[in-house]
PDB file of C-alpha atoms in Angstrom:
ATOM      1  CA  MET A   1     137.796 190.456 155.789  1.00  0.00           C
ATOM      2  CA  PHE A   2     134.016 190.478 155.445  1.00  0.00           C
ATOM      3  CA  SER A   3     132.611 189.337 152.095  1.00  0.00           C
ATOM      4  CA  VAL A   4     128.865 189.886 152.560  1.00  0.00           C
ATOM      5  CA  ILE A   5     126.945 192.857 153.977  1.00  0.00           C
ATOM      6  CA  ILE A   6     123.291 192.519 154.994  1.00  0.00           C
ATOM      7  CA  VAL A   7     121.391 195.813 155.067  1.00  0.00           C
ATOM      8  CA  PRO A   8     118.024 195.643 156.918  1.00  0.00           C
ATOM      9  CA  ASP A   9     115.124 197.823 155.816  1.00  0.00           C
ATOM     10  CA  GLY A  10     115.294 201.149 157.609  1.00  0.00           C
ATOM     11  CA  CYS A  11     119.035 200.836 158.212  1.00  0.00           C
ATOM     12  CA  ARG A  12     120.461 204.191 159.312  1.00  0.00           C
ATOM     13  CA  GLY A  13     124.172 203.496 159.043  1.00  0.00           C
ATOM     14  CA  PRO A  14     126.987 200.945 159.036  1.00  0.00           C
ATOM     15  CA  GLU A  15     126.464 200.203 162.723  1.00  0.00           C
ATOM     16  CA  GLU A  16     123.080 198.641 161.893  1.00  0.00           C
ATOM     17  CA  GLN A  17     124.435 196.441 159.107  1.00  0.00           C
ATOM     18  CA  TYR A  18     125.572 192.820 159.442  1.00  0.00           C
ATOM     19  CA  ARG A  19     128.983 192.017 157.965  1.00  0.00           C
ATOM     20  CA  LEU A  20     129.939 188.391 157.479  1.00  0.00           C
ATOM     21  CA  GLU A  21     133.338 186.882 156.865  1.00  0.00           C
ATOM     22  CA  PRO A  22     133.586 183.740 154.693  1.00  0.00           C
ATOM     23  CA  GLY A  23     132.100 180.773 156.527  1.00  0.00           C
ATOM     24  CA  HIS A  24     130.029 182.892 158.916  1.00  0.00           C
ATOM     25  CA  THR A  25     126.234 182.627 159.076  1.00  0.00           C
ATOM     26  CA  LEU A  26     123.392 185.006 159.928  1.00  0.00           C
ATOM     27  CA  ARG A  27     119.914 183.692 160.760  1.00  0.00           C
ATOM     28  CA  PHE A  28     116.806 185.813 160.206  1.00  0.00           C
ATOM     29  CA  GLY A  29     113.122 185.660 161.103  1.00  0.00           C
ATOM     30  CA  ARG A  30     110.383 187.242 163.147  1.00  0.00           C
ATOM     31  CA  THR A  31     112.077 186.007 166.322  1.00  0.00           C
ATOM     32  CA  ALA A  32     115.723 185.739 165.256  1.00  0.00           C
ATOM     33  CA  PRO A  33     118.309 184.548 167.809  1.00  0.00           C
ATOM     34  CA  ALA A  34     119.246 187.363 170.189  1.00  0.00           C
ATOM     35  CA  GLY A  35     122.619 188.926 169.471  1.00  0.00           C
ATOM     36  CA  ASN A  36     123.252 186.820 166.395  1.00  0.00           C
ATOM     37  CA  GLY A  37     120.328 187.274 164.073  1.00  0.00           C
ATOM     38  CA  LEU A  38     118.277 189.681 161.999  1.00  0.00           C
ATOM     39  CA  THR A  39     114.770 190.319 163.327  1.00  0.00           C
ATOM     40  CA  ILE A  40     112.122 191.099 160.713  1.00  0.00           C
ATOM     41  CA  SER A  41     108.952 192.148 162.493  1.00  0.00           C
ATOM     42  CA  HIS A  42     106.432 191.411 159.751  1.00  0.00           C
ATOM     43  CA  PRO A  43     103.491 189.116 160.515  1.00  0.00           C
ATOM     44  CA  ALA A  44     103.941 187.167 157.268  1.00  0.00           C
ATOM     45  CA  VAL A  45     107.543 186.247 158.076  1.00  0.00           C
ATOM     46  CA  ALA A  46     108.139 182.932 159.838  1.00  0.00           C
ATOM     47  CA  CYS A  47     109.617 182.986 163.330  1.00  0.00           C
ATOM     48  CA  ALA A  48     112.621 181.077 162.003  1.00  0.00           C
ATOM     49  CA  ALA A  49     112.686 182.148 158.351  1.00  0.00           C
ATOM     50  CA  GLY A  50     116.138 181.227 157.101  1.00  0.00           C
ATOM     51  CA  GLU A  51     119.855 181.899 157.115  1.00  0.00           C
ATOM     52  CA  ILE A  52     122.580 183.433 154.985  1.00  0.00           C
ATOM     53  CA  THR A  53     126.112 182.057 154.807  1.00  0.00           C
ATOM     54  CA  ALA A  54     129.042 183.972 153.324  1.00  0.00           C
ATOM     55  CA  THR A  55     131.366 181.899 151.182  1.00  0.00           C
ATOM     56  CA  GLY A  56     133.780 184.468 149.731  1.00  0.00           C
ATOM     57  CA  ALA A  57     132.798 185.831 146.332  1.00  0.00           C
ATOM     58  CA  PHE A  58     129.125 184.884 146.745  1.00  0.00           C
ATOM     59  CA  TRP A  59     126.647 183.775 149.422  1.00  0.00           C
ATOM     60  CA  ILE A  60     124.108 181.042 149.974  1.00  0.00           C
ATOM     61  CA  LEU A  61     120.537 181.264 151.226  1.00  0.00           C
ATOM     62  CA  THR A  62     118.608 178.592 153.126  1.00  0.00           C
ATOM     63  CA  ASN A  63     114.801 178.824 153.353  1.00  0.00           C
ATOM     64  CA  PHE A  64     113.461 177.440 156.648  1.00  0.00           C
ATOM     65  CA  SER A  65     109.849 178.188 155.729  1.00  0.00           C
ATOM     66  CA  SER A  66     107.501 175.336 154.865  1.00  0.00           C
ATOM     67  CA  ASP A  67     105.174 177.378 152.639  1.00  0.00           C
ATOM     68  CA  GLN A  68     106.889 180.604 151.518  1.00  0.00           C
ATOM     69  CA  THR A  69     109.046 180.934 148.394  1.00  0.00           C
ATOM     70  CA  TYR A  70     111.696 183.624 148.706  1.00  0.00           C
ATOM     71  CA  ILE A  71     112.602 185.835 145.756  1.00  0.00           C
ATOM     72  CA  VAL A  72     116.145 187.177 145.360  1.00  0.00           C
ATOM     73  CA  GLU A  73     116.218 190.046 142.857  1.00  0.00           C
ATOM     74  CA  ASN A  74     119.175 191.640 141.111  1.00  0.00           C
ATOM     75  CA  PRO A  75     118.454 195.397 141.041  1.00  0.00           C
ATOM     76  CA  GLU A  76     121.115 195.810 138.338  1.00  0.00           C
ATOM     77  CA  GLY A  77     119.777 192.953 136.231  1.00  0.00           C
ATOM     78  CA  ALA A  78     116.628 194.309 134.523  1.00  0.00           C
ATOM     79  CA  GLY A  79     114.297 191.813 136.205  1.00  0.00           C
ATOM     80  CA  GLU A  80     116.836 189.054 136.816  1.00  0.00           C
ATOM     81  CA  HIS A  81     115.932 187.018 139.891  1.00  0.00           C
ATOM     82  CA  ILE A  82     116.042 183.569 141.462  1.00  0.00           C
ATOM     83  CA  ARG A  83     113.408 181.697 143.463  1.00  0.00           C
ATOM     84  CA  VAL A  84     114.303 179.802 146.615  1.00  0.00           C
ATOM     85  CA  ALA A  85     111.627 177.187 147.276  1.00  0.00           C
ATOM     86  CA  PRO A  86     110.343 176.267 150.761  1.00  0.00           C
ATOM     87  CA  GLY A  87     112.856 174.089 152.557  1.00  0.00           C
ATOM     88  CA  ARG A  88     115.612 174.696 149.983  1.00  0.00           C
ATOM     89  CA  ALA A  89     119.067 174.519 151.581  1.00  0.00           C
ATOM     90  CA  ASP A  90     122.217 176.317 150.457  1.00  0.00           C
ATOM     91  CA  ALA A  91     120.903 178.038 147.334  1.00  0.00           C
ATOM     92  CA  PRO A  92     123.858 179.949 145.807  1.00  0.00           C
ATOM     93  CA  VAL A  93     123.241 183.611 144.964  1.00  0.00           C
ATOM     94  CA  PRO A  94     125.603 185.053 142.330  1.00  0.00           C
ATOM     95  CA  PHE A  95     124.476 188.694 142.460  1.00  0.00           C
ATOM     96  CA  GLU A  96     126.736 191.452 143.729  1.00  0.00           C
ATOM     97  CA  PHE A  97     123.626 193.424 144.712  1.00  0.00           C
ATOM     98  CA  ALA A  98     120.500 191.606 145.841  1.00  0.00           C
ATOM     99  CA  ARG A  99     117.095 192.310 147.304  1.00  0.00           C
ATOM    100  CA  VAL A 100     115.645 189.393 149.290  1.00  0.00           C
ATOM    101  CA  ARG A 101     111.826 189.367 149.376  1.00  0.00           C
ATOM    102  CA  LEU A 102     110.328 187.057 151.983  1.00  0.00           C
ATOM    103  CA  CYS A 103     106.611 187.683 151.402  1.00  0.00           C
ATOM    104  CA  ALA A 104     104.881 186.951 148.104  1.00  0.00           C
ATOM    105  CA  GLY A 105     103.146 190.022 146.671  1.00  0.00           C
ATOM    106  CA  GLU A 106     104.629 192.343 149.321  1.00  0.00           C
ATOM    107  CA  SER A 107     106.841 195.040 147.812  1.00  0.00           C
ATOM    108  CA  ARG A 108     106.804 197.540 150.671  1.00  0.00           C
ATOM    109  CA  PRO A 109     109.813 197.865 152.999  1.00  0.00           C
ATOM    110  CA  GLY A 110     109.745 195.682 156.088  1.00  0.00           C
ATOM    111  CA  CYS A 111     109.419 192.254 154.488  1.00  0.00           C
ATOM    112  CA  GLY A 112     112.950 191.736 153.241  1.00  0.00           C
ATOM    113  CA  PHE A 113     116.477 193.089 153.221  1.00  0.00           C
ATOM    114  CA  ASP A 114     119.350 193.941 150.877  1.00  0.00           C
ATOM    115  CA  VAL A 115     122.574 191.968 150.519  1.00  0.00           C
ATOM    116  CA  LEU A 116     125.849 193.296 149.093  1.00  0.00           C
ATOM    117  CA  ALA A 117     128.713 191.058 147.987  1.00  0.00           C
ATOM    118  CA  PRO A 118     131.570 193.492 147.221  1.00  0.00           C
ATOM    119  CA  ARG A 119     134.215 190.791 146.821  1.00  0.00           C
ATOM    120  CA  HIS A 120     133.138 189.646 143.366  1.00  0.00           C
ATOM    121  CA  ASP A 121     136.334 188.924 141.409  1.00  0.00           C
ATOM    122  CA  TYR A 122     137.043 189.215 137.682  1.00  0.00           C
ATOM    123  CA  LEU A 123     139.975 187.561 135.927  1.00  0.00           C
ATOM    124  CA  THR A 124     142.681 189.488 134.133  1.00  0.00           C
ATOM    125  CA  PRO A 125     142.530 188.531 130.414  1.00  0.00           C
ATOM    126  CA  ALA A 126     145.594 186.939 128.817  1.00  0.00           C
ATOM    127  CA  ASP A 127     146.261 189.872 126.502  1.00  0.00           C
ATOM    128  CA  ALA A 128     146.422 192.222 129.493  1.00  0.00           C
ATOM    129  CA  LEU A 129     149.293 190.362 131.128  1.00  0.00           C
ATOM    130  CA  VAL A 130     152.761 191.896 131.214  1.00  0.00           C
ATOM    131  CA  GLY A 131     154.596 190.738 128.106  1.00  0.00           C
ATOM    132  CA  GLY A 132     151.421 190.101 126.107  1.00  0.00           C
ATOM    133  CA  ASN A 133     150.301 186.752 124.758  1.00  0.00           C
ATOM    134  CA  PRO A 134     152.389 183.997 126.307  1.00  0.00           C
ATOM    135  CA  LEU A 135     152.844 182.210 122.975  1.00  0.00           C
ATOM    136  CA  THR A 136     153.853 185.270 120.996  1.00  0.00           C
ATOM    137  CA  GLY A 137     155.711 187.504 123.346  1.00  0.00           C
ATOM    138  CA  GLY A 138     156.250 186.210 126.831  1.00  0.00           C
ATOM    139  CA  GLY A 139     153.871 186.947 129.640  1.00  0.00           C
ATOM    140  CA  ARG A 140     152.798 184.738 132.475  1.00  0.00           C
ATOM    141  CA  ARG A 141     152.660 181.038 131.518  1.00  0.00           C
ATOM    142  CA  SER A 142     151.221 177.924 133.027  1.00  0.00           C
ATOM    143  CA  GLY A 143     154.033 175.970 134.594  1.00  0.00           C
ATOM    144  CA  ALA A 144     156.540 178.738 133.834  1.00  0.00           C
ATOM    145  CA  ARG A 145     158.059 178.880 137.283  1.00  0.00           C
ATOM    146  CA  GLU A 146     161.646 178.013 136.318  1.00  0.00           C
ATOM    147  CA  GLY A 147     161.964 176.335 132.953  1.00  0.00           C
ATOM    148  CA  GLY A 148     159.282 177.720 130.638  1.00  0.00           C
ATOM    149  CA  ALA A 149     155.797 176.573 129.675  1.00  0.00           C
ATOM    150  CA  ARG A 150     154.995 173.036 128.615  1.00  0.00           C
ATOM    151  CA  LEU A 151     152.041 172.938 126.258  1.00  0.00           C
ATOM    152  CA  ASN A 152     150.021 169.796 125.472  1.00  0.00           C
ATOM    153  CA  GLY A 153     152.229 167.701 127.750  1.00  0.00           C
ATOM    154  CA  SER A 154     155.471 168.295 125.742  1.00  0.00           C
ATOM    155  CA  PRO A 155     158.850 168.105 127.496  1.00  0.00           C
ATOM    156  CA  LYS A 156     160.534 171.285 128.686  1.00  0.00           C
ATOM    157  CA  ASP A 157     162.927 171.329 125.705  1.00  0.00           C
ATOM    158  CA  GLY A 158     159.968 171.733 123.342  1.00  0.00           C
ATOM    159  CA  SER A 159     160.399 168.402 121.510  1.00  0.00           C
ATOM    160  CA  PRO A 160     157.269 166.283 121.017  1.00  0.00           C
ATOM    161  CA  LYS A 161     157.072 163.565 123.625  1.00  0.00           C
ATOM    162  CA  ASP A 162     156.161 160.954 121.001  1.00  0.00           C
ATOM    163  CA  GLY A 163     159.076 161.819 118.706  1.00  0.00           C
ATOM    164  CA  SER A 164     156.852 163.044 115.864  1.00  0.00           C
ATOM    165  CA  ALA A 165     157.663 166.163 113.887  1.00  0.00           C
ATOM    166  CA  SER A 166     156.828 169.480 115.478  1.00  0.00           C
ATOM    167  CA  GLY A 167     153.534 171.041 114.469  1.00  0.00           C
ATOM    168  CA  GLY A 168     151.167 168.893 116.478  1.00  0.00           C
ATOM    169  CA  SER A 169     150.331 166.198 113.913  1.00  0.00           C
ATOM    170  CA  SER A 170     149.658 162.644 114.985  1.00  0.00           C
ATOM    171  CA  PRO A 171     152.400 159.994 114.557  1.00  0.00           C
ATOM    172  CA  ASP A 172     150.721 158.621 111.415  1.00  0.00           C
ATOM    173  CA  GLY A 173     150.314 162.031 109.821  1.00  0.00           C
ATOM    174  CA  GLY A 174     146.555 162.032 110.349  1.00  0.00           C
ATOM    175  CA  VAL A 175     144.413 164.253 112.513  1.00  0.00           C
ATOM    176  CA  PRO A 176     146.383 166.836 114.540  1.00  0.00           C
ATOM    177  CA  ILE A 177     146.592 166.064 118.231  1.00  0.00           C
ATOM    178  CA  ASP A 178     145.762 168.305 121.192  1.00  0.00           C
ATOM    179  CA  GLY A 179     144.179 170.986 119.007  1.00  0.00           C
ATOM    180  CA  ALA A 180     147.546 171.959 117.488  1.00  0.00           C
ATOM    181  CA  SER A 181     146.179 172.692 114.019  1.00  0.00           C
ATOM    182  CA  ALA A 182     146.283 176.134 112.459  1.00  0.00           C
ATOM    183  CA  ASP A 183     143.393 177.111 114.664  1.00  0.00           C
ATOM    184  CA  GLY A 184     144.790 175.084 117.537  1.00  0.00           C
ATOM    185  CA  ALA A 185     147.728 177.434 118.049  1.00  0.00           C
ATOM    186  CA  SER A 186     145.407 180.193 119.137  1.00  0.00           C
ATOM    187  CA  GLY A 187     143.400 177.686 121.158  1.00  0.00           C
ATOM    188  CA  ALA A 188     146.535 176.600 122.971  1.00  0.00           C
ATOM    189  CA  ALA A 189     147.328 180.236 123.701  1.00  0.00           C
ATOM    190  CA  ASP A 190     144.057 180.544 125.587  1.00  0.00           C
ATOM    191  CA  TRP A 191     145.239 177.896 128.040  1.00  0.00           C
ATOM    192  CA  ALA A 192     148.902 178.865 128.270  1.00  0.00           C
ATOM    193  CA  PHE A 193     148.585 181.250 131.205  1.00  0.00           C
ATOM    194  CA  ASP A 194     147.431 181.189 134.787  1.00  0.00           C
ATOM    195  CA  PRO A 195     144.185 183.195 135.178  1.00  0.00           C
ATOM    196  CA  PHE A 196     144.264 185.355 138.264  1.00  0.00           C
ATOM    197  CA  PRO A 197     141.836 187.919 139.728  1.00  0.00           C
ATOM    198  CA  ARG A 198     142.142 191.592 138.962  1.00  0.00           C
ATOM    199  CA  PRO A 199     143.427 193.487 141.994  1.00  0.00           C
ATOM    200  CA  TYR A 200     140.467 195.894 141.824  1.00  0.00           C
ATOM    201  CA  PRO A 201     137.550 194.029 140.173  1.00  0.00           C
ATOM    202  CA  LEU A 202     134.855 196.294 138.761  1.00  0.00           C
ATOM    203  CA  ASP A 203     131.771 195.291 136.790  1.00  0.00           C
ATOM    204  CA  HIS A 204     131.485 197.722 133.874  1.00  0.00           C
ATOM    205  CA  THR A 205     127.748 196.991 133.530  1.00  0.00           C
ATOM    206  CA  CYS A 206     126.848 198.205 137.039  1.00  0.00           C
ATOM    207  CA  HIS A 207     125.634 201.624 138.066  1.00  0.00           C
ATOM    208  CA  TYR A 208     128.627 202.145 140.329  1.00  0.00           C
ATOM    209  CA  PHE A 209     130.934 202.040 137.296  1.00  0.00           C
ATOM    210  CA  LEU A 210     128.773 204.646 135.558  1.00  0.00           C
ATOM    211  CA  VAL A 211     129.264 206.887 138.585  1.00  0.00           C
ATOM    212  CA  LEU A 212     133.022 206.272 138.651  1.00  0.00           C
ATOM    213  CA  ALA A 213     133.318 206.990 134.920  1.00  0.00           C
ATOM    214  CA  ALA A 214     131.381 210.237 135.322  1.00  0.00           C
ATOM    215  CA  LEU A 215     133.613 211.234 138.228  1.00  0.00           C
ATOM    216  CA  CYS A 216     136.740 210.661 136.126  1.00  0.00           C
ATOM    217  CA  GLU A 217     135.414 212.033 132.828  1.00  0.00           C
ATOM    218  CA  ALA A 218     136.659 215.611 133.169  1.00  0.00           C
ATOM    219  CA  SER A 219     140.099 214.510 134.332  1.00  0.00           C
ATOM    220  CA  LEU A 220     140.479 212.006 131.493  1.00  0.00           C
ATOM    221  CA  ARG A 221     139.329 214.457 128.832  1.00  0.00           C
ATOM    222  CA  ALA A 222     141.692 217.110 130.209  1.00  0.00           C
ATOM    223  CA  GLY A 223     144.667 214.803 129.653  1.00  0.00           C
ATOM    224  CA  ASP A 224     147.910 216.664 129.134  1.00  0.00           C
ATOM    225  CA  THR A 225     146.167 220.041 129.283  1.00  0.00           C
ATOM    226  CA  ALA A 226     145.826 219.752 133.056  1.00  0.00           C
ATOM    227  CA  PRO A 227     148.267 221.827 135.116  1.00  0.00           C
ATOM    228  CA  ALA A 228     151.672 220.175 135.244  1.00  0.00           C
ATOM    229  CA  GLY A 229     150.123 217.196 133.446  1.00  0.00           C
ATOM    230  CA  ASP A 230     148.192 216.267 136.587  1.00  0.00           C
ATOM    231  CA  ALA A 231     144.718 215.232 135.459  1.00  0.00           C
ATOM    232  CA  THR A 232     143.627 214.837 139.082  1.00  0.00           C
ATOM    233  CA  SER A 233     143.869 218.626 139.541  1.00  0.00           C
ATOM    234  CA  VAL A 234     140.771 219.125 137.368  1.00  0.00           C
ATOM    235  CA  PRO A 235     137.657 219.938 139.457  1.00  0.00           C
ATOM    236  CA  VAL A 236     135.614 216.845 140.289  1.00  0.00           C
ATOM    237  CA  PRO A 237     131.851 217.033 139.623  1.00  0.00           C
ATOM    238  CA  ASP A 238     129.550 217.279 142.607  1.00  0.00           C
ATOM    239  CA  ILE A 239     126.484 215.146 143.322  1.00  0.00           C
ATOM    240  CA  ALA A 240     124.080 217.402 141.408  1.00  0.00           C
ATOM    241  CA  GLU A 241     126.365 217.525 138.352  1.00  0.00           C
ATOM    242  CA  LEU A 242     126.801 213.755 138.378  1.00  0.00           C
ATOM    243  CA  THR A 243     123.038 213.277 138.571  1.00  0.00           C
ATOM    244  CA  GLU A 244     122.437 215.435 135.505  1.00  0.00           C
ATOM    245  CA  ARG A 245     125.341 213.893 133.591  1.00  0.00           C
ATOM    246  CA  LEU A 246     124.014 210.360 134.069  1.00  0.00           C
ATOM    247  CA  ARG A 247     120.329 211.031 133.490  1.00  0.00           C
ATOM    248  CA  PRO A 248     120.450 210.262 129.713  1.00  0.00           C
ATOM    249  CA  VAL A 249     121.676 206.698 130.398  1.00  0.00           C
ATOM    250  CA  TRP A 250     120.069 206.284 133.836  1.00  0.00           C
ATOM    251  CA  PRO A 251     116.697 208.091 133.581  1.00  0.00           C
ATOM    252  CA  ASP A 252     115.491 207.532 137.145  1.00  0.00           C
ATOM    253  CA  VAL A 253     118.791 208.398 138.847  1.00  0.00           C
ATOM    254  CA  SER A 254     118.564 210.544 141.971  1.00  0.00           C
ATOM    255  CA  PRO A 255     121.157 212.331 144.127  1.00  0.00           C
ATOM    256  CA  ALA A 256     120.610 209.620 146.760  1.00  0.00           C
ATOM    257  CA  ASP A 257     121.524 206.975 144.159  1.00  0.00           C
ATOM    258  CA  ILE A 258     124.739 208.824 143.345  1.00  0.00           C
ATOM    259  CA  SER A 259     125.688 209.158 147.018  1.00  0.00           C
ATOM    260  CA  TRP A 260     124.955 205.478 147.676  1.00  0.00           C
ATOM    261  CA  ASN A 261     127.133 204.345 144.771  1.00  0.00           C
ATOM    262  CA  ILE A 262     129.979 206.620 145.854  1.00  0.00           C
ATOM    263  CA  ASP A 263     129.838 205.092 149.336  1.00  0.00           C
ATOM    264  CA  TYR A 264     129.753 201.609 147.798  1.00  0.00           C
ATOM    265  CA  LEU A 265     132.788 202.365 145.611  1.00  0.00           C
ATOM    266  CA  ARG A 266     134.733 203.463 148.683  1.00  0.00           C
ATOM    267  CA  LEU A 267     133.762 200.201 150.375  1.00  0.00           C
ATOM    268  CA  LYS A 268     134.519 198.018 147.338  1.00  0.00           C
ATOM    269  CA  LEU A 269     137.898 199.634 146.668  1.00  0.00           C
ATOM    270  CA  ARG A 270     138.697 199.639 150.396  1.00  0.00           C
ATOM    271  CA  LEU A 271     139.445 203.349 150.576  1.00  0.00           C
ATOM    272  CA  ARG A 272     139.713 205.068 153.897  1.00  0.00           C
ATOM    273  CA  ALA A 273     137.893 208.315 154.485  1.00  0.00           C
ATOM    274  CA  PRO A 274     140.216 211.182 153.464  1.00  0.00           C
ATOM    275  CA  ASP A 275     142.084 212.740 156.377  1.00  0.00           C
ATOM    276  CA  GLY A 276     142.631 216.203 154.903  1.00  0.00           C
ATOM    277  CA  PRO A 277     140.546 218.617 152.813  1.00  0.00           C
ATOM    278  CA  GLU A 278     140.195 216.076 149.993  1.00  0.00           C
ATOM    279  CA  ASN A 279     136.671 214.650 149.808  1.00  0.00           C
ATOM    280  CA  ILE A 280     135.751 211.082 148.954  1.00  0.00           C
ATOM    281  CA  ARG A 281     134.875 211.958 145.340  1.00  0.00           C
ATOM    282  CA  GLU A 282     138.344 213.413 144.781  1.00  0.00           C
ATOM    283  CA  ALA A 283     139.924 210.414 146.503  1.00  0.00           C
ATOM    284  CA  LEU A 284     138.047 208.032 144.200  1.00  0.00           C
ATOM    285  CA  VAL A 285     139.176 209.906 141.085  1.00  0.00           C
ATOM    286  CA  ARG A 286     142.800 209.980 142.224  1.00  0.00           C
ATOM    287  CA  PHE A 287     142.716 206.251 143.032  1.00  0.00           C
ATOM    288  CA  ALA A 288     140.937 205.252 139.799  1.00  0.00           C
ATOM    289  CA  LEU A 289     143.334 207.210 137.595  1.00  0.00           C
ATOM    290  CA  ARG A 290     146.404 206.024 139.450  1.00  0.00           C
ATOM    291  CA  PHE A 291     145.535 202.359 138.876  1.00  0.00           C
ATOM    292  CA  ASP A 292     143.883 202.794 135.433  1.00  0.00           C
ATOM    293  CA  LEU A 293     140.524 201.591 136.715  1.00  0.00           C
ATOM    294  CA  VAL A 294     138.884 204.069 134.354  1.00  0.00           C
ATOM    295  CA  GLN A 295     140.491 204.909 131.016  1.00  0.00           C
ATOM    296  CA  GLU A 296     139.358 207.136 128.180  1.00  0.00           C
ATOM    297  CA  GLY A 297     137.882 204.174 126.313  1.00  0.00           C
ATOM    298  CA  HIS A 298     135.626 203.443 129.292  1.00  0.00           C
ATOM    299  CA  LEU A 299     133.848 206.790 128.854  1.00  0.00           C
ATOM    300  CA  ALA A 300     131.700 205.133 126.183  1.00  0.00           C
ATOM    301  CA  VAL A 301     129.510 203.811 129.030  1.00  0.00           C
ATOM    302  CA  LEU A 302     128.361 207.387 129.564  1.00  0.00           C
ATOM    303  CA  GLU A 303     126.805 207.231 126.099  1.00  0.00           C
ATOM    304  CA  GLY A 304     125.074 203.923 126.830  1.00  0.00           C
ATOM    305  CA  GLN A 305     127.725 201.631 125.311  1.00  0.00           C
ATOM    306  CA  LEU A 306     129.141 198.612 127.109  1.00  0.00           C
ATOM    307  CA  VAL A 307     132.935 198.390 127.190  1.00  0.00           C
TER     308      VAL A 307
END
């Protein structure tokens, strides 16, 4: 599956985007390779300007120019950006959303492009695992395939490998070993599970999560008062209602911003376009509630609080 999407300025639809699978490369410049490159017809852009390579959860940028520094901005990051110096090879870009500017001092469209990396992953925290904390109530443990977890190199039966008393003290009764002091027990718990990615990774600080929370707000607040207990039967807000709802926390939001983020959510969550009368907004709400992607506690983001 593709992991990076390059959106040229003036793009009119998915057919004009470039989608790269991990390991694939796209070159760009004023005279990009025919059939396998992005042409940017701006006089300040070098004929062979650079290339992008998809690597999975992020992408790398190589600057072929000998005199131009490229700026990669994070539109969600309140001014966060990186600079890619002339001749720099394989500069990693960690942003999920990025604007690549190829010409210094040129902010108008036509001298850059946007890059989306929808496969950013986030790990499931230990206390969210089934069974809770692995040291206090089960859960998924490191090495717990057949015979239980082995912490700090101890044998599977739980006895200390050096024959000292349990509790983690050193053989001579001095400094505790392997962090197994009173505070070390909780420290060991942090390492006693296998971190793994969330099945549907969402960044709660991004605008798309604001939109998803606003979509689900009415259904979550309805709760058990919805017909037959089905919160998804509550009417879903339209684009205009979402715009007004989010304006207090996103002052410059526009209906186009809302529509773009809805389309991006469908892409990120890999939802197909609804076949029947259900629209994409209703499909997103049904999907988010089914898999607990948005819960009542998440609605605090609509008041400007991070969760």
